[in-house]
PDB file of C-alpha atoms in Angstrom:
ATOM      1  CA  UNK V  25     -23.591   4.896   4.507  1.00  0.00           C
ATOM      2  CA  UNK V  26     -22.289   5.046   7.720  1.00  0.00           C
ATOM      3  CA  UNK V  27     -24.859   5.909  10.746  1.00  0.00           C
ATOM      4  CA  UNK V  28     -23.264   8.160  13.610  1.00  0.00           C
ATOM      5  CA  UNK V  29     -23.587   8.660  17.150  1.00  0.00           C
ATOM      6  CA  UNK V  30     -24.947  11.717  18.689  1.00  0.00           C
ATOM      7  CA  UNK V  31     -21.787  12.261  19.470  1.00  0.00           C
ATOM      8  CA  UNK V  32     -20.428  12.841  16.133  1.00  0.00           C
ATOM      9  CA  UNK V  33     -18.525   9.135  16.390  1.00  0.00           C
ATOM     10  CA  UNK V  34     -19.782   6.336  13.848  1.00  0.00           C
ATOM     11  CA  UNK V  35     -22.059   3.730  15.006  1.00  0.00           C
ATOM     12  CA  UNK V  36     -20.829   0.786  16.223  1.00  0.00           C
ATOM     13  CA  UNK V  37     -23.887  -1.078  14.852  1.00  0.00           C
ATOM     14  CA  UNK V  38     -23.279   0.181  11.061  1.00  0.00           C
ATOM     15  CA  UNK V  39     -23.264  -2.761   8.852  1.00  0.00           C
ATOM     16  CA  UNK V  40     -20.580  -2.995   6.045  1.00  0.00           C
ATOM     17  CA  UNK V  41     -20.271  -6.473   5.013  1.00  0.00           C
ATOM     18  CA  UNK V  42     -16.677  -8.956   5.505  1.00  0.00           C
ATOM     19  CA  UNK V  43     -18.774 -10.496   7.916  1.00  0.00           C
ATOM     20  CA  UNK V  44     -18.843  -8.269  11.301  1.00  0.00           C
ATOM     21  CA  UNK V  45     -16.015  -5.627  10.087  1.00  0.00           C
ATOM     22  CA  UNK V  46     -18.792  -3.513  10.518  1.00  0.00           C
ATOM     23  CA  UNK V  47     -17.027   0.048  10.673  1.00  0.00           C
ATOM     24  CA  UNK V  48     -14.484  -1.636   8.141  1.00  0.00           C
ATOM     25  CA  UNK V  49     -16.260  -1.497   5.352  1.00  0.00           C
ATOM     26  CA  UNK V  50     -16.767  -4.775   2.665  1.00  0.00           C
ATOM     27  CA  UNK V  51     -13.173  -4.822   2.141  1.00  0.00           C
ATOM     28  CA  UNK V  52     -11.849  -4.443   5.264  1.00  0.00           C
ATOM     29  CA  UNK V  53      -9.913  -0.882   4.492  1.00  0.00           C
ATOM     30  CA  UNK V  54      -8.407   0.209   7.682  1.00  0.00           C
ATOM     31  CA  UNK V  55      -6.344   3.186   6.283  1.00  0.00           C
ATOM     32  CA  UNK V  56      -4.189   4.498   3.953  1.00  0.00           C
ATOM     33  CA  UNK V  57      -0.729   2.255   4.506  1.00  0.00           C
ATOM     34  CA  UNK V  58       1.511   3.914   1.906  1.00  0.00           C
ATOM     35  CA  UNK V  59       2.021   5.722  -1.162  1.00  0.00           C
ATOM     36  CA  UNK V  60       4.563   4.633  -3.384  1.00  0.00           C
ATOM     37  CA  UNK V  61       7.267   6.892  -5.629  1.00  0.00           C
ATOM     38  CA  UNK V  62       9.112   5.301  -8.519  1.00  0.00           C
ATOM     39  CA  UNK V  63      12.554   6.113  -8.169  1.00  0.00           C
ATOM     40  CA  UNK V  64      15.526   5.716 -10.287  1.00  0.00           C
ATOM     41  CA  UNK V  65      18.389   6.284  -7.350  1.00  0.00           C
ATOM     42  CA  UNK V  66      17.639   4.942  -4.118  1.00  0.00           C
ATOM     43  CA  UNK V  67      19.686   6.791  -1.721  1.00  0.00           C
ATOM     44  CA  UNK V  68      19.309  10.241  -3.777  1.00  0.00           C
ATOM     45  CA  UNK V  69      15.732   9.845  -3.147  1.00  0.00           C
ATOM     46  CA  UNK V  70      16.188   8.995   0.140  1.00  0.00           C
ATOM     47  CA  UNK V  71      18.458  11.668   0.756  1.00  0.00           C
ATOM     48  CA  UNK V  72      16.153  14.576  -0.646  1.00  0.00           C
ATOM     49  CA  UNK V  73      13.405  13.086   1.507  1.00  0.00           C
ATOM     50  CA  UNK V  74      15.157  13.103   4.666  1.00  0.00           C
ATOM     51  CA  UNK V  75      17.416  16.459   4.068  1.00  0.00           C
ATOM     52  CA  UNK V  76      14.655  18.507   2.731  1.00  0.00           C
ATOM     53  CA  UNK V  77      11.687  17.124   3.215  1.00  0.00           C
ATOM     54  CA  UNK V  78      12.361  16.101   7.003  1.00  0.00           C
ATOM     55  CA  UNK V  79      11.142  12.627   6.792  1.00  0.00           C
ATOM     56  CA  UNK V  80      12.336   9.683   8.767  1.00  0.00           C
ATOM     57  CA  UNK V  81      14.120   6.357   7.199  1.00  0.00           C
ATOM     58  CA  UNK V  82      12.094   4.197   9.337  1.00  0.00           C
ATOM     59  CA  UNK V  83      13.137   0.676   7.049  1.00  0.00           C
ATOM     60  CA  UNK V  84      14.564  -0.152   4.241  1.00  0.00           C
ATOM     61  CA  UNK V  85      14.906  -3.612   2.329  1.00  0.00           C
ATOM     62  CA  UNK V  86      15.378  -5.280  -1.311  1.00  0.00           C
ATOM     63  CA  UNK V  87      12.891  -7.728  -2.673  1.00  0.00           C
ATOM     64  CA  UNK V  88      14.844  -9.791  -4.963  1.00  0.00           C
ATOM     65  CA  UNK V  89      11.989 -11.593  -5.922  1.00  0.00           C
ATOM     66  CA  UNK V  90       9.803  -7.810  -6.992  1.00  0.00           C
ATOM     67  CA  UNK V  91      13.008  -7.105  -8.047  1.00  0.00           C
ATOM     68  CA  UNK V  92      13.106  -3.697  -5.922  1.00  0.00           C
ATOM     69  CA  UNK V  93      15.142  -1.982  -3.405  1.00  0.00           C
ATOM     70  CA  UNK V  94      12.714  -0.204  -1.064  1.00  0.00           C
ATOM     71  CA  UNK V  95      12.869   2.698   1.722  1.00  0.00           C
ATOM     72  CA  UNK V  96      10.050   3.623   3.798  1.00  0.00           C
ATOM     73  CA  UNK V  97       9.550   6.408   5.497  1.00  0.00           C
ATOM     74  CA  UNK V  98       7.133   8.485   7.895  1.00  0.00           C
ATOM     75  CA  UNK V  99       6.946  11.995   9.661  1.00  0.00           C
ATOM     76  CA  UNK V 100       8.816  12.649  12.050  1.00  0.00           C
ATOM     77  CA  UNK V 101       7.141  12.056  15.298  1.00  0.00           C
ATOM     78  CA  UNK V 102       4.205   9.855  13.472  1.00  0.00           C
ATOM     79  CA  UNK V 103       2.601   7.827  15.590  1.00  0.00           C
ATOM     80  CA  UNK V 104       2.434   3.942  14.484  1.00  0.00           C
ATOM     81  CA  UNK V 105       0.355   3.037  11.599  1.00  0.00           C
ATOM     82  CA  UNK V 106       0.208   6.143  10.385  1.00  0.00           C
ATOM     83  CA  UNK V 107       0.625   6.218   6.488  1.00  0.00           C
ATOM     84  CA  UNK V 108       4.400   6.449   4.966  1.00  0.00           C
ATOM     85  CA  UNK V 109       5.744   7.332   1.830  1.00  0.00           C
ATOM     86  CA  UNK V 110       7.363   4.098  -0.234  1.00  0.00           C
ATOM     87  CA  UNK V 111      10.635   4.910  -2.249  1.00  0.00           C
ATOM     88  CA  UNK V 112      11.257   2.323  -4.832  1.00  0.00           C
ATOM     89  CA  UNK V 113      14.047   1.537  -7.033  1.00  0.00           C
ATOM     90  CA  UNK V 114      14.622  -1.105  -9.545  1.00  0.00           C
ATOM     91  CA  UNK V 115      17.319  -3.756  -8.809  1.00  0.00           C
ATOM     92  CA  UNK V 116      18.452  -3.959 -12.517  1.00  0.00           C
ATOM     93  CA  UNK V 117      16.576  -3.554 -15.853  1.00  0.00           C
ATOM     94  CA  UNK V 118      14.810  -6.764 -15.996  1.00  0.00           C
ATOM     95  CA  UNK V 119      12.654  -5.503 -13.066  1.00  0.00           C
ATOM     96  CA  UNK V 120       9.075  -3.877 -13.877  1.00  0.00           C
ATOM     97  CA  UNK V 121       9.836  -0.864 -12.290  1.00  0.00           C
ATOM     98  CA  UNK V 122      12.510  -0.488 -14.542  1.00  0.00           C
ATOM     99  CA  UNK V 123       9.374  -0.626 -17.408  1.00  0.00           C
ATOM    100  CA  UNK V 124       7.417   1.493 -15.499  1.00  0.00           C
ATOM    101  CA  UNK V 125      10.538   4.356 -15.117  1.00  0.00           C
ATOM    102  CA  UNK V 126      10.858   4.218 -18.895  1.00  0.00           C
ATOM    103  CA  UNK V 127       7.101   4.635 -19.932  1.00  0.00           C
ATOM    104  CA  UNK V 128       6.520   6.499 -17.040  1.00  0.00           C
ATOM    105  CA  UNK V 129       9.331   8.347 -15.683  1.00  0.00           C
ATOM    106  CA  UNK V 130      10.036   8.735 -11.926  1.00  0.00           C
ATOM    107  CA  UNK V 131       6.706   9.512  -9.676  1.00  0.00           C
ATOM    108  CA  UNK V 132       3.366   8.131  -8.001  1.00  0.00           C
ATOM    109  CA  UNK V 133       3.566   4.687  -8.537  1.00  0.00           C
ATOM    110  CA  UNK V 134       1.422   2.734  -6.408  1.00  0.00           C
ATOM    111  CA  UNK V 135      -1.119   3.936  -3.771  1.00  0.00           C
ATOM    112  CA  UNK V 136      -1.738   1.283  -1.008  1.00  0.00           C
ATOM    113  CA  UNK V 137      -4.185   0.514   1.007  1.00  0.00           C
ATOM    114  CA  UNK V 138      -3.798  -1.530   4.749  1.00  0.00           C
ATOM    115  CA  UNK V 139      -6.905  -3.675   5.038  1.00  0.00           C
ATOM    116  CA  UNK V 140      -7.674  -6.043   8.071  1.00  0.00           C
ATOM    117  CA  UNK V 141      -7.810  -9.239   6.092  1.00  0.00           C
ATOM    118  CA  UNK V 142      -6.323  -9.511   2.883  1.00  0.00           C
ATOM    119  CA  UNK V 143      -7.595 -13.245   1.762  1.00  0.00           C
ATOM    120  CA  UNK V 144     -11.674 -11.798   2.192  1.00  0.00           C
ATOM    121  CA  UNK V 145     -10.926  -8.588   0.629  1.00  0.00           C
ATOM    122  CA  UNK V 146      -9.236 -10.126  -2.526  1.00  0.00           C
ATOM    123  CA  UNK V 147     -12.526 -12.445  -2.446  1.00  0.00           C
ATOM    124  CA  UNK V 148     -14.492  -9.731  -2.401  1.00  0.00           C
ATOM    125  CA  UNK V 149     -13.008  -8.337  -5.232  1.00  0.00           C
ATOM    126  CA  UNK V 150     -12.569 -11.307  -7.769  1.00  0.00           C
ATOM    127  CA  UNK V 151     -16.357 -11.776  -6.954  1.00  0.00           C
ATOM    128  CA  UNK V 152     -17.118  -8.565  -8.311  1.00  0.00           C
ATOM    129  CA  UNK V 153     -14.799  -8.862 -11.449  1.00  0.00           C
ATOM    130  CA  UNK V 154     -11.931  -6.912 -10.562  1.00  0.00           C
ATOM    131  CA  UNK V 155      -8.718  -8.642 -11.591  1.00  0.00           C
ATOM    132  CA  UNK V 156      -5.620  -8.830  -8.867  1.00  0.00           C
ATOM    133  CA  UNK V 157      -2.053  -9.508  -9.890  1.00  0.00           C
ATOM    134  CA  UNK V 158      -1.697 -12.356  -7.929  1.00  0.00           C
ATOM    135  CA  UNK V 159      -3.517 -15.554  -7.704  1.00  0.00           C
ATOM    136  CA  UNK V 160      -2.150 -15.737  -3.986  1.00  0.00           C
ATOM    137  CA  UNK V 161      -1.012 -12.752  -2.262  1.00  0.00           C
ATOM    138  CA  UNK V 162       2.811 -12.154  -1.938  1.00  0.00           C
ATOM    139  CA  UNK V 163       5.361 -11.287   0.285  1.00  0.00           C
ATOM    140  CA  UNK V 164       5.572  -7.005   0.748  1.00  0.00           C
ATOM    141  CA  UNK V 165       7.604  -4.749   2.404  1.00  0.00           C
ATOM    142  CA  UNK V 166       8.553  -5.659   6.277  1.00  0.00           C
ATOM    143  CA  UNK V 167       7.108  -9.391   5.690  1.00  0.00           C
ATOM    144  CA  UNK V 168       3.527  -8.288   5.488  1.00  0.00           C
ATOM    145  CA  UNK V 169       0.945  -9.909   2.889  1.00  0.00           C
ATOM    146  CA  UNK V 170       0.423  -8.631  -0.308  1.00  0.00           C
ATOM    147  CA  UNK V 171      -1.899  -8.270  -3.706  1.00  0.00           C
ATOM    148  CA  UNK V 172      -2.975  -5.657  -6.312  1.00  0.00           C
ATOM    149  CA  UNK V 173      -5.597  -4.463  -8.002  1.00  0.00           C
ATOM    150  CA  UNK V 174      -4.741  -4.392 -12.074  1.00  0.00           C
ATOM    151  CA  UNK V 175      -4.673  -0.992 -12.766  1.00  0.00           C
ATOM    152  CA  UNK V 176      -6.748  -1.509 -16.060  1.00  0.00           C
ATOM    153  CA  UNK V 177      -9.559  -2.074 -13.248  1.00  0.00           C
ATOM    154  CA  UNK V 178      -8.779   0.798 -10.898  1.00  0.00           C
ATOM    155  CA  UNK V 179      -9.120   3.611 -13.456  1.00  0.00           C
ATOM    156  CA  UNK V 180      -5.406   3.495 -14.098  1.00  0.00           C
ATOM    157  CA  UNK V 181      -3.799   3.545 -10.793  1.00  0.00           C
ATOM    158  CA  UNK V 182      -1.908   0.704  -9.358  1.00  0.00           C
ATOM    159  CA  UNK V 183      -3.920  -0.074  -5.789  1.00  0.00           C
ATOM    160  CA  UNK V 184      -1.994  -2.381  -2.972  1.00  0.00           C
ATOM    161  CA  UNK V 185      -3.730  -4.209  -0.729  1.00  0.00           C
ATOM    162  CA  UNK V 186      -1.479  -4.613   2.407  1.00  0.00           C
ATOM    163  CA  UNK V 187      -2.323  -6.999   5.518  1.00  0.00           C
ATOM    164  CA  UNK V 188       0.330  -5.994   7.913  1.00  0.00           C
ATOM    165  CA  UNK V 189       2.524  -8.799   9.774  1.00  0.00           C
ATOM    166  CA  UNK V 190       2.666  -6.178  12.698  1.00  0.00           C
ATOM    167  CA  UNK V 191       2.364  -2.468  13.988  1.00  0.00           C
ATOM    168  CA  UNK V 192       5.046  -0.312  11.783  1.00  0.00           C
TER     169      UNK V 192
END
């Protein structure tokens, strides 16, 4: 529970674990970072996102070794940090995206979460039994750190943990 201010504005003495991330929470959650979308053409995705949706291509990268091509993009006139939308496409059909297009068909694949330090969070959560898909977190998207939760843990839903390597 979070105490507040007279003001309306949370406490700056509320306790939440992770040490003193106080406001933070145990984990460390500072905001939503991303949501990702399962995509079986890269640019046609990116295309309908800019053209119709008005979105902006802010980056775009492949990860050889997740075996992805990636876009991300944001609202135009977002201000930095704010949360993006993650366009993913396989980089040929040995790639687990390329599983998760045929049992799952294009859509929601991932819904991330930034979080302040990713090494205590994933702590926190092996020491409450919640399996992660990495033993050490990984390289993501615009070389920030990486882990997940194992979606048989999460109700389904494949969560990211992302430590940012910067503002984006």
């Amino acid at each position: 529970m979070v105490d507040h201010e007279p003001d309306g504005s949370p406490s700056a003495t509320t306790s939440g674990g992770l040490g003193d991330a106080g406001l933070l929470g145990d984990l460390g959650i500072l905001a939503v970072d991303h949501v990702g979308l399962a995509v079986p053409d890269l640019d046609a995705a990116i295309a309908f996102h800019t053209d119709v949706l008005g979105l902006v291509l802010v980056h775009r990268e492949v990860n050889e070794r997740q075996g992805v091509a990636e876009a991300m993009l944001a609202a135009r006139g977002a201000p930095d940090g704010a949360a993006e939308v993650q366009l993913l496409a396989p980089l040929d059909a040995s790639s687990t995206l390329t599983r998760f297009l045929e049992r799952s068909g294009p859509g929601l694949q991932q819904l991330a979460y930034r979080v302040a330090d990713l090494d205590a969070a994933c702590a926190v959560l092996r020491s409450r039994g919640v399996r992660l898909l990495y033993t050490r977190p990984e390289t993501g998207t615009r070389g920030s750190r990486i882990n997940f939760v194992h979606p048989k843990d999460a109700g389904g839903v494949l969560v990211e943990l992302v430590e940012t390597s910067g503002p984006h």
